PDB file of C-alpha atoms in Angstrom:
ATOM      1  CA  MET A  12      35.336  37.261  61.936  1.00 52.00           C
ATOM      2  CA  SER A  13      38.938  36.409  62.295  1.00 81.00           C
ATOM      3  CA  ALA A  14      38.705  35.629  66.015  1.00 90.00           C
ATOM      4  CA  THR A  15      39.183  32.751  68.428  1.00 93.00           C
ATOM      5  CA  SER A  16      37.212  32.173  71.446  1.00 94.00           C
ATOM      6  CA  LEU A  17      38.848  30.595  74.645  1.00 95.00           C
ATOM      7  CA  SER A  18      36.662  29.140  77.498  1.00 95.00           C
ATOM      8  CA  VAL A  19      37.781  30.685  80.847  1.00 96.00           C
ATOM      9  CA  PRO A  20      38.237  28.096  83.675  1.00 94.00           C
ATOM     10  CA  ALA A  21      35.370  28.706  86.159  1.00 94.00           C
ATOM     11  CA  VAL A  22      37.775  28.207  89.032  1.00 93.00           C
ATOM     12  CA  LEU A  23      41.573  28.645  89.004  1.00 91.00           C
ATOM     13  CA  ASN A  24      44.009  25.887  90.344  1.00 89.00           C
ATOM     14  CA  ALA A  25      47.356  24.707  89.033  1.00 87.00           C
ATOM     15  CA  ALA A  26      45.700  22.256  86.262  1.00 90.00           C
ATOM     16  CA  THR A  27      43.250  24.544  85.162  1.00 92.00           C
ATOM     17  CA  ALA A  28      45.204  27.633  84.916  1.00 91.00           C
ATOM     18  CA  ARG A  29      47.979  25.494  83.100  1.00 91.00           C
ATOM     19  CA  ALA A  30      45.765  24.375  80.648  1.00 93.00           C
ATOM     20  CA  PHE A  31      44.321  27.681  79.957  1.00 93.00           C
ATOM     21  CA  SER A  32      47.821  29.274  79.805  1.00 91.00           C
ATOM     22  CA  ALA A  33      48.831  26.630  76.866  1.00 91.00           C
ATOM     23  CA  ALA A  34      45.381  27.466  75.263  1.00 92.00           C
ATOM     24  CA  LEU A  35      46.558  31.129  75.296  1.00 91.00           C
ATOM     25  CA  ASP A  36      49.803  30.375  73.656  1.00 87.00           C
ATOM     26  CA  ARG A  37      48.595  28.220  71.287  1.00 89.00           C
ATOM     27  CA  ALA A  38      45.884  30.640  69.909  1.00 89.00           C
ATOM     28  CA  ALA A  39      48.320  33.658  70.250  1.00 82.00           C
ATOM     29  CA  GLU A  40      50.697  31.686  67.738  1.00 83.00           C
ATOM     30  CA  GLY A  41      47.560  30.942  65.346  1.00 81.00           C
ATOM     31  CA  SER A  42      46.146  33.304  62.439  1.00 82.00           C
ATOM     32  CA  ALA A  43      43.329  34.711  64.555  1.00 87.00           C
ATOM     33  CA  ARG A  44      43.327  38.677  64.667  1.00 91.00           C
ATOM     34  CA  VAL A  45      41.472  38.661  67.868  1.00 95.00           C
ATOM     35  CA  LEU A  46      41.196  36.381  70.993  1.00 95.00           C
ATOM     36  CA  LEU A  47      37.942  36.286  73.002  1.00 97.00           C
ATOM     37  CA  LEU A  48      37.850  35.151  76.324  1.00 97.00           C
ATOM     38  CA  ARG A  49      34.422  33.900  77.605  1.00 97.00           C
ATOM     39  CA  GLY A  50      33.044  32.108  80.771  1.00 94.00           C
ATOM     40  CA  ASP A  51      30.209  29.531  80.907  1.00 85.00           C
ATOM     41  CA  ALA A  52      26.703  29.322  82.415  1.00 74.00           C
ATOM     42  CA  GLY A  53      26.614  32.955  83.868  1.00 89.00           C
ATOM     43  CA  VAL A  54      30.244  32.637  85.398  1.00 95.00           C
ATOM     44  CA  PHE A  55      33.049  34.483  83.800  1.00 97.00           C
ATOM     45  CA  CYS A  56      35.682  33.131  86.621  1.00 97.00           C
ATOM     46  CA  ARG A  57      35.315  32.764  90.371  1.00 94.00           C
ATOM     47  CA  GLY A  58      39.119  33.083  90.772  1.00 92.00           C
ATOM     48  CA  LEU A  59      41.159  30.815  93.272  1.00 86.00           C
ATOM     49  CA  ASP A  60      39.863  27.194  93.724  1.00 85.00           C
ATOM     50  CA  PHE A  61      39.303  27.045  97.328  1.00 74.00           C
ATOM     51  CA  ALA A  62      38.962  23.227  97.281  1.00 73.00           C
ATOM     52  CA  SER A  63      42.483  22.867  96.058  1.00 68.00           C
ATOM     53  CA  LEU A  64      44.079  24.718  99.076  1.00 62.00           C
ATOM     54  CA  GLY A  65      43.577  21.537 101.100  1.00 57.00           C
ATOM     55  CA  SER A  66      46.337  19.879  98.809  1.00 56.00           C
ATOM     56  CA  GLY A  67      49.238  21.804 100.590  1.00 55.00           C
ATOM     57  CA  ALA A  68      51.357  24.766 100.372  1.00 54.00           C
ATOM     58  CA  GLU A  69      53.191  23.436  97.163  1.00 57.00           C
ATOM     59  CA  ASP A  70      49.911  22.983  95.108  1.00 64.00           C
ATOM     60  CA  ALA A  71      48.888  26.640  96.440  1.00 66.00           C
ATOM     61  CA  THR A  72      52.171  27.966  95.035  1.00 76.00           C
ATOM     62  CA  ALA A  73      52.112  25.862  91.662  1.00 79.00           C
ATOM     63  CA  GLY A  74      48.390  27.148  91.134  1.00 80.00           C
ATOM     64  CA  THR A  75      49.593  30.868  91.693  1.00 86.00           C
ATOM     65  CA  ALA A  76      52.813  30.366  89.420  1.00 89.00           C
ATOM     66  CA  GLU A  77      50.269  28.942  86.567  1.00 90.00           C
ATOM     67  CA  PHE A  78      47.729  31.739  87.032  1.00 91.00           C
ATOM     68  CA  VAL A  79      50.509  34.399  86.733  1.00 93.00           C
ATOM     69  CA  ALA A  80      51.636  32.866  83.643  1.00 91.00           C
ATOM     70  CA  CYS A  81      48.273  33.106  82.348  1.00 92.00           C
ATOM     71  CA  LEU A  82      48.218  37.117  83.115  1.00 94.00           C
ATOM     72  CA  ARG A  83      51.634  37.366  81.442  1.00 91.00           C
ATOM     73  CA  SER A  84      50.463  35.660  78.281  1.00 90.00           C
ATOM     74  CA  LEU A  85      47.304  37.736  77.867  1.00 91.00           C
ATOM     75  CA  ARG A  86      49.295  40.972  78.816  1.00 90.00           C
ATOM     76  CA  LEU A  87      52.140  40.188  76.401  1.00 87.00           C
ATOM     77  CA  ALA A  88      49.970  38.515  73.612  1.00 89.00           C
ATOM     78  CA  ALA A  89      50.590  40.319  70.112  1.00 89.00           C
ATOM     79  CA  THR A  90      47.044  39.713  69.376  1.00 93.00           C
ATOM     80  CA  PRO A  91      44.231  41.996  70.782  1.00 95.00           C
ATOM     81  CA  THR A  92      42.311  40.459  73.502  1.00 96.00           C
ATOM     82  CA  VAL A  93      38.795  40.899  74.361  1.00 98.00           C
ATOM     83  CA  ALA A  94      37.121  39.547  77.766  1.00 98.00           C
ATOM     84  CA  VAL A  95      33.482  38.983  77.502  1.00 98.00           C
ATOM     85  CA  VAL A  96      32.022  38.909  80.807  1.00 98.00           C
ATOM     86  CA  GLU A  97      28.673  37.427  81.554  1.00 95.00           C
ATOM     87  CA  GLY A  98      27.782  36.746  85.230  1.00 94.00           C
ATOM     88  CA  VAL A  99      30.242  36.440  88.032  1.00 97.00           C
ATOM     89  CA  ALA A 100      33.843  37.697  87.941  1.00 97.00           C
ATOM     90  CA  LEU A 101      35.897  37.291  91.140  1.00 97.00           C
ATOM     91  CA  GLY A 102      39.342  37.751  92.358  1.00 95.00           C
ATOM     92  CA  GLY A 103      41.663  36.020  89.580  1.00 95.00           C
ATOM     93  CA  GLY A 104      38.694  36.159  87.216  1.00 97.00           C
ATOM     94  CA  VAL A 105      38.606  39.818  87.676  1.00 98.00           C
ATOM     95  CA  GLY A 106      42.339  39.829  86.963  1.00 97.00           C
ATOM     96  CA  LEU A 107      42.041  37.836  83.820  1.00 97.00           C
ATOM     97  CA  ALA A 108      39.505  40.576  82.561  1.00 98.00           C
ATOM     98  CA  ALA A 109      41.671  43.561  83.599  1.00 97.00           C
ATOM     99  CA  ALA A 110      44.942  42.179  81.677  1.00 96.00           C
ATOM    100  CA  CYS A 111      42.976  41.978  78.410  1.00 97.00           C
ATOM    101  CA  ASP A 112      42.932  45.074  76.097  1.00 96.00           C
ATOM    102  CA  LEU A 113      38.985  45.377  76.053  1.00 98.00           C
ATOM    103  CA  VAL A 114      36.517  44.291  78.536  1.00 98.00           C
ATOM    104  CA  ILE A 115      32.874  44.120  77.199  1.00 98.00           C
ATOM    105  CA  ALA A 116      30.556  43.240  80.012  1.00 97.00           C
ATOM    106  CA  SER A 117      26.706  42.011  80.016  1.00 96.00           C
ATOM    107  CA  ASN A 118      24.604  44.708  82.226  1.00 95.00           C
ATOM    108  CA  GLY A 119      24.170  41.541  84.625  1.00 95.00           C
ATOM    109  CA  ALA A 120      27.752  40.836  85.082  1.00 97.00           C
ATOM    110  CA  THR A 121      29.313  41.639  88.695  1.00 97.00           C
ATOM    111  CA  PHE A 122      32.968  42.179  89.704  1.00 98.00           C
ATOM    112  CA  GLY A 123      34.608  41.707  93.077  1.00 97.00           C
ATOM    113  CA  LEU A 124      37.914  41.187  94.937  1.00 97.00           C
ATOM    114  CA  PRO A 125      36.790  39.111  98.000  1.00 95.00           C
ATOM    115  CA  GLU A 126      40.523  38.116  99.121  1.00 93.00           C
ATOM    116  CA  VAL A 127      40.526  40.396 102.024  1.00 94.00           C
ATOM    117  CA  LEU A 128      37.792  38.818 103.583  1.00 93.00           C
ATOM    118  CA  PHE A 129      39.957  35.646 103.655  1.00 90.00           C
ATOM    119  CA  GLY A 130      43.064  37.361 104.774  1.00 92.00           C
ATOM    120  CA  LEU A 131      44.746  37.534 101.310  1.00 92.00           C
ATOM    121  CA  MET A 132      45.441  40.331  98.948  1.00 94.00           C
ATOM    122  CA  PRO A 133      44.672  40.634  95.388  1.00 94.00           C
ATOM    123  CA  ALA A 134      48.333  40.905  94.653  1.00 94.00           C
ATOM    124  CA  ALA A 135      48.990  39.431  91.422  1.00 93.00           C
ATOM    125  CA  VAL A 136      46.192  41.077  89.777  1.00 96.00           C
ATOM    126  CA  MET A 137      46.985  44.693  91.441  1.00 96.00           C
ATOM    127  CA  PRO A 138      49.331  45.685  88.232  1.00 95.00           C
ATOM    128  CA  PHE A 139      46.558  45.094  85.747  1.00 96.00           C
ATOM    129  CA  LEU A 140      43.990  46.920  87.834  1.00 96.00           C
ATOM    130  CA  LEU A 141      46.320  49.855  88.268  1.00 95.00           C
ATOM    131  CA  GLU A 142      46.380  50.148  84.500  1.00 94.00           C
ATOM    132  CA  ARG A 143      42.611  50.489  84.426  1.00 96.00           C
ATOM    133  CA  MET A 144      41.899  52.650  87.462  1.00 96.00           C
ATOM    134  CA  SER A 145      43.447  54.819  89.957  1.00 96.00           C
ATOM    135  CA  ALA A 146      45.432  53.577  92.750  1.00 96.00           C
ATOM    136  CA  GLN A 147      42.871  54.897  95.236  1.00 97.00           C
ATOM    137  CA  LYS A 148      39.939  53.196  93.392  1.00 97.00           C
ATOM    138  CA  ALA A 149      41.845  49.941  93.203  1.00 97.00           C
ATOM    139  CA  ARG A 150      42.761  50.105  96.931  1.00 97.00           C
ATOM    140  CA  LEU A 151      39.005  50.774  97.869  1.00 96.00           C
ATOM    141  CA  LEU A 152      37.715  47.964  95.737  1.00 96.00           C
ATOM    142  CA  SER A 153      40.313  45.585  97.407  1.00 96.00           C
ATOM    143  CA  LEU A 154      39.647  46.743 100.936  1.00 97.00           C
ATOM    144  CA  THR A 155      36.072  46.432 100.953  1.00 96.00           C
ATOM    145  CA  GLY A 156      35.733  42.792  99.122  1.00 94.00           C
ATOM    146  CA  ARG A 157      32.291  43.798  97.969  1.00 94.00           C
ATOM    147  CA  SER A 158      31.209  42.902  94.196  1.00 96.00           C
ATOM    148  CA  ILE A 159      29.996  46.025  92.075  1.00 98.00           C
ATOM    149  CA  THR A 160      27.896  45.874  88.823  1.00 98.00           C
ATOM    150  CA  ALA A 161      29.110  46.209  85.391  1.00 98.00           C
ATOM    151  CA  ASP A 162      28.242  49.905  85.103  1.00 98.00           C
ATOM    152  CA  GLU A 163      30.070  50.540  88.370  1.00 98.00           C
ATOM    153  CA  ALA A 164      32.955  48.839  87.128  1.00 98.00           C
ATOM    154  CA  ARG A 165      32.781  50.835  83.889  1.00 98.00           C
ATOM    155  CA  GLU A 166      32.733  54.096  86.027  1.00 97.00           C
ATOM    156  CA  LEU A 167      36.128  52.840  87.586  1.00 97.00           C
ATOM    157  CA  GLY A 168      37.635  52.015  84.323  1.00 97.00           C
ATOM    158  CA  LEU A 169      37.672  48.321  84.986  1.00 98.00           C
ATOM    159  CA  VAL A 170      34.975  47.572  82.148  1.00 98.00           C
ATOM    160  CA  ASP A 171      35.380  49.551  79.034  1.00 98.00           C
ATOM    161  CA  VAL A 172      31.762  48.723  77.483  1.00 98.00           C
ATOM    162  CA  VAL A 173      28.406  47.289  78.936  1.00 98.00           C
ATOM    163  CA  ALA A 174      25.815  45.876  76.820  1.00 97.00           C
ATOM    164  CA  GLU A 175      22.230  44.612  77.466  1.00 96.00           C
ATOM    165  CA  PRO A 176      22.282  40.718  76.972  1.00 94.00           C
ATOM    166  CA  GLU A 177      20.138  40.778  73.885  1.00 95.00           C
ATOM    167  CA  ARG A 178      22.772  43.313  72.325  1.00 96.00           C
ATOM    168  CA  LEU A 179      26.016  41.716  73.757  1.00 96.00           C
ATOM    169  CA  GLU A 180      26.804  39.417  70.585  1.00 95.00           C
ATOM    170  CA  ARG A 181      26.286  42.201  68.417  1.00 97.00           C
ATOM    171  CA  THR A 182      28.421  44.620  70.609  1.00 97.00           C
ATOM    172  CA  VAL A 183      31.133  42.001  70.545  1.00 97.00           C
ATOM    173  CA  ASN A 184      31.052  41.580  66.779  1.00 96.00           C
ATOM    174  CA  GLY A 185      31.235  45.139  66.174  1.00 96.00           C
ATOM    175  CA  TRP A 186      34.468  45.468  68.285  1.00 96.00           C
ATOM    176  CA  VAL A 187      35.860  42.266  66.726  1.00 96.00           C
ATOM    177  CA  ARG A 188      35.504  43.873  63.356  1.00 94.00           C
ATOM    178  CA  ASP A 189      37.290  47.075  64.446  1.00 94.00           C
ATOM    179  CA  LEU A 190      40.025  45.390  65.828  1.00 94.00           C
ATOM    180  CA  GLN A 191      40.712  42.966  63.267  1.00 92.00           C
ATOM    181  CA  ARG A 192      41.400  45.802  60.718  1.00 89.00           C
ATOM    182  CA  ALA A 193      44.634  46.554  62.462  1.00 89.00           C
ATOM    183  CA  ARG A 194      47.657  44.824  60.693  1.00 87.00           C
ATOM    184  CA  PRO A 195      49.141  42.180  63.097  1.00 88.00           C
ATOM    185  CA  ASP A 196      52.465  43.585  63.232  1.00 89.00           C
ATOM    186  CA  ALA A 197      50.978  47.250  64.057  1.00 90.00           C
ATOM    187  CA  ALA A 198      48.841  45.632  66.779  1.00 91.00           C
ATOM    188  CA  ALA A 199      51.719  43.933  68.234  1.00 90.00           C
ATOM    189  CA  GLY A 200      53.970  47.034  68.199  1.00 92.00           C
ATOM    190  CA  VAL A 201      51.030  48.803  70.108  1.00 93.00           C
ATOM    191  CA  LYS A 202      50.815  46.547  72.863  1.00 90.00           C
ATOM    192  CA  ARG A 203      54.719  46.408  73.192  1.00 90.00           C
ATOM    193  CA  TRP A 204      55.095  50.025  73.108  1.00 92.00           C
ATOM    194  CA  ALA A 205      52.215  50.826  75.543  1.00 91.00           C
ATOM    195  CA  ALA A 206      53.799  48.817  78.387  1.00 87.00           C
ATOM    196  CA  ASP A 207      57.216  50.186  77.567  1.00 91.00           C
ATOM    197  CA  ALA A 208      56.171  53.779  77.386  1.00 92.00           C
ATOM    198  CA  ALA A 209      54.245  53.469  80.744  1.00 88.00           C
ATOM    199  CA  ALA A 210      57.232  52.519  82.443  1.00 89.00           C
ATOM    200  CA  LEU A 211      59.366  55.356  80.831  1.00 92.00           C
ATOM    201  CA  PRO A 212      59.552  59.011  82.256  1.00 94.00           C
ATOM    202  CA  TRP A 213      57.528  60.927  79.520  1.00 90.00           C
ATOM    203  CA  PRO A 214      60.458  62.925  77.935  1.00 94.00           C
ATOM    204  CA  GLU A 215      62.254  59.636  77.229  1.00 95.00           C
ATOM    205  CA  ALA A 216      59.075  58.029  76.018  1.00 94.00           C
ATOM    206  CA  LEU A 217      58.235  61.032  73.590  1.00 94.00           C
ATOM    207  CA  ASP A 218      61.871  60.808  72.270  1.00 95.00           C
ATOM    208  CA  ARG A 219      61.721  56.927  71.872  1.00 94.00           C
ATOM    209  CA  GLY A 220      58.048  57.254  70.300  1.00 95.00           C
ATOM    210  CA  ALA A 221      59.476  59.540  67.664  1.00 96.00           C
ATOM    211  CA  GLU A 222      62.382  57.146  66.805  1.00 95.00           C
ATOM    212  CA  LEU A 223      59.874  54.348  66.382  1.00 93.00           C
ATOM    213  CA  THR A 224      57.485  56.435  64.039  1.00 91.00           C
ATOM    214  CA  ALA A 225      60.685  57.560  61.872  1.00 94.00           C
ATOM    215  CA  ALA A 226      61.782  54.007  61.616  1.00 91.00           C
ATOM    216  CA  ALA A 227      58.166  52.835  60.614  1.00 89.00           C
ATOM    217  CA  LEU A 228      57.912  55.756  57.791  1.00 88.00           C
ATOM    218  CA  ARG A 229      61.110  54.384  56.343  1.00 90.00           C
ATOM    219  CA  ASP A 230      59.166  51.008  55.355  1.00 89.00           C
ATOM    220  CA  PRO A 231      58.396  51.335  51.638  1.00 88.00           C
ATOM    221  CA  GLU A 232      55.667  48.819  52.003  1.00 86.00           C
ATOM    222  CA  LEU A 233      53.881  51.149  54.658  1.00 84.00           C
ATOM    223  CA  THR A 234      54.414  54.457  52.887  1.00 84.00           C
ATOM    224  CA  ALA A 235      52.662  52.741  49.790  1.00 83.00           C
ATOM    225  CA  ARG A 236      49.839  51.763  51.931  1.00 81.00           C
ATOM    226  CA  VAL A 237      49.426  55.497  53.228  1.00 82.00           C
ATOM    227  CA  ARG A 238      50.078  56.877  49.599  1.00 81.00           C
ATOM    228  CA  ARG A 239      47.113  54.645  48.511  1.00 80.00           C
ATOM    229  CA  PHE A 240      44.808  55.815  51.131  1.00 79.00           C
ATOM    230  CA  VAL A 241      45.536  59.705  50.595  1.00 81.00           C
ATOM    231  CA  THR A 242      45.080  59.232  46.738  1.00 79.00           C
ATOM    232  CA  GLY A 243      41.553  57.757  47.408  1.00 74.00           C
ATOM    233  CA  GLU A 244      42.373  54.113  46.465  1.00 72.00           C
ATOM    234  CA  ALA A 245      41.650  51.031  48.530  1.00 64.00           C
ATOM    235  CA  LEU A 246      41.801  51.178  52.330  1.00 64.00           C
ATOM    236  CA  PRO A 247      44.832  49.647  53.792  1.00 62.00           C
ATOM    237  CA  TRP A 248      42.576  46.778  55.527  1.00 61.00           C
ATOM    238  CA  GLU A 249      40.859  46.136  52.122  1.00 60.00           C
ATOM    239  CA  THR A 250      43.884  45.223  50.268  1.00 55.00           C
ATOM    240  CA  GLU A 251      45.015  42.060  52.198  1.00 56.00           C
TER     241      GLU A 251
END
């Protein structure tokens, strides 16, 4: 598989978030066609490192800034990103998963946004929650602070695929095979355009989409790949 696995920090503070953001950027600049995010020992990520809060407001601000950089890197990465969630995902950990293109969870995984229990809001992760679920569901999940199962998270849209533990790796491998068939330039284009189109009124997005399609079809290499496909020759992903 042409995939790179990255270890998600168990807790997020300025140091761990900075290191993870740097690892994300390095991996995105490499040759991998898919980036896999995985936790360790039954914990995907517990979110904010509460032990670091005693260091003062300056450290808390730095930690938040580094965490937001991680979210931005995930959302803007040209390479498809997959969160493989086993065990606990809380707060910022839920945000890291939600920012990925695909979330695959073991059926024993749990997801929770406990920020309100401490007087906080899941403010930084909210934009990514709203890409995956309705505003009402995101609000309710945030207000209760309770954890939900992987199946419940799938019903909300937070998780895309749930697998039994013994089938998790096979499930991940199958999705990686599908994702890596996309040409890197096309995958990057899809991710950019999905973000841009969501911010536009639909008539404007439709017109811009037509322009992008017409421009792509003027590429002789692309039309040659399409021609080989329709005439029964090698599939595009088999010719690289």
